[in-house]
Amino acid sequence: MNSEKIVYKKTICPLDCPDSCGLVARVAAGKVVSLRGDPDHPYTRGTICRKMSMYPRRLYSENRVLYPMRRVGKKGEGNFQRISWDEALALFAEKITTCVEQFGGDAILPYQYAGNMGVINRNGGYGLYNKLGTSVIKETICSAAAGAGWSMHLGDVPGSPPEVAEDARLIIAWGINVKVSNVHFWRYIAAAKKKGASLVVIDPYRNETAASADLYLQIVPGGDGALALGALKVLVEEEGIDREVLARETEGFAELEQYLEKTPWSAFSRLSGLAVGQIKSFARLLAEHPKTFIRIGIGLSRNSRGGMSVRSILALGAALGLFGGGEGRGILLSSRAFNGDKNLVRFPELAEKKERRVVNMAHLGHALTALTPPVKLFIVYNCNPASVAPDASVVRQGLLRADLFTVVHEQVLTPTAKYADLLLPATTFLENRDVYAAYGHFQLGVVDKVIEPVGEALSNFDLFQKLARELGYDDPPFCQSIDDRIASYLQSVDGLPAGFTLDDGGTVDWVTSTRKRKAVSVFTRWGVRFSFHGAAGAAIPVLLEPDESGNPDLLSRYPLHLITPPHRDLLNSTFGELYLKRPGDVLIHPADAEKYGITDGSRVRLRNFRGATVRVARITEDTAEGLLVAEGIFWQPDGEVGINALTSQKLTDIGEGPTFHESLVLLEPE
Ligand code: SF4
């Protein structure tokens, strides 16, 4: 290869991951040859995960959608015929017009999420959806409950900078497999451990991070709130709380204190799955270590008690004074580093219709099968709901409806794309421009495309601009260039330094948020006091009983609890096309394996009243008796539904998020 033709271009990982890595693409003859970490990036400092190093395979995968295509076979079979963009846009516009005329805008259901975290492309469809008066999709599938829990107590106050953990003496990885889902945070844990800090991991199964912990607490799924409140009860009983800090930084503790005092220990133990002695030891560890940093994972909020769990952990952190800042002291759920005005990318003013149907994205199965009046036109981008939506068997039933027209704008032939009536090629982050704001650290970047689009791919932004014009709309948002939209949005972003400008090429590799508050109290910086009630008139954090996992009718029939945490080779369902022959493993405790006649490495069927799926058994004491752990949303062979065949459309206690980690199932040899 002629080395003179090799160029290196900087970009940012667009995936739904807190690390938002700075990347360097090696480009030869217009093709990306490899991706590596950007050594100049202040947080990710030159390393990336192995998923992203595989991205060039995805970029040029034989599964890549290269041209607009129209379905020619049965829905779900994935047989398509190439058409031109002119034909595709005309067909798309005609379907929209007909649908609005015959059934009204509500019959159009948009569905998009964070397959690409770029602010501009991710929100690219909103302007047109507002103009058309479509149904509104409530984007809840990931962090709705966790975000609601944080917002209730702290509004838009940012989390502690992850770097603070380096000086902690005690780090708690609470419901987060750092080595898989937040790999760069491990650097700070490792540095702190080198200086003598201890790591506590709290999780229902012994994952890679737990294997490196000094103390591993194996709670039951959803038991986080009971552990947090139990620890708080110990701190109250043993006078481990600094009352001066409490008086200065918080309000409303008296009611919580009374509740903790009168609630029996048996409740904390039963609902957390831990012995009272374990809860007490944990609390004493906290009391002994003023320099404590708690990293909270979003996954722990995806059950019927999830919002309350987050609230309870925050209450524990507030009672410990962790929001007060100081060396090695902090609490991080999401960084909330930059706040931009979403109206500048979503354009609600274009909506003439004020009353619109709202559909929670966790209820997609219901929306496509039982909602009245029915959805007639379903438009998907940046998302693979046939794999990632809960109760996925019902979702697929809906996608098979003969009277439903489905448009999918995608990069690769996902399970959802196979159900498309009209399949449109989408750019990857390497082929379009966008703004990326991290949620696990405090950097934002604006990056240009690295290569020209592969095939005839269009960005989400370009697709909806063209479609709007095809429909005859010339409102100002539909006439913006992407540069116009980026410039307009950036002007609204709280967190950008005064006088911030893009460089001559219209990019910035990274800029650090002014909202970063290393070692500064949130109470000083943001002028807020932590209210244990959360909001005026709201209740204090309390113990909650589980929903599905405590239901005796269901437990009698489906006695095993299933959780579905991330797998290191997948990001949600992204990269599934690289593992088409892998159904994924399920971790099974030896006692359960014996009970259900399962051998290690054999194929097993997991089923419940919602559906069934196949996995490969891995028998291990890393999981608890009665708990099955299926990491990763692997795609399945044609016609098979993945792990979300088993998960529920029920919502969390607050925030209306999904309850992915609270499914009861039965296990049997295939
Ligand atoms: S998935 Fe996460 S760790 Fe991997 S490259 Fe992207 S941001 Fe970095």
XYZ file of C-alpha atoms and ligand atoms in Angstrom, residues 13 15 17 19-21 48-49 51-52 183-184 571, ligand 1:
21
model
C -17.658 7.151 18.765
C -22.589 4.602 20.224
C -21.926 4.334 25.719
C -17.265 6.855 27.263
C -17.848 8.721 23.966
C -14.310 7.936 22.818
C -11.062 2.122 22.690
C -13.056 -1.027 23.312
C -16.248 -3.499 19.713
C -15.219 -0.279 18.053
C -14.198 0.782 30.208
C -12.320 4.044 30.639
C -23.733 -2.454 22.216
S -18.448 1.768 22.512
Fe -17.798 3.031 24.252
S -15.757 2.306 24.819
Fe -16.231 1.522 22.772
S -15.316 3.032 21.401
Fe -17.467 3.590 21.691
S -17.459 5.050 23.368
Fe -15.487 3.985 23.398
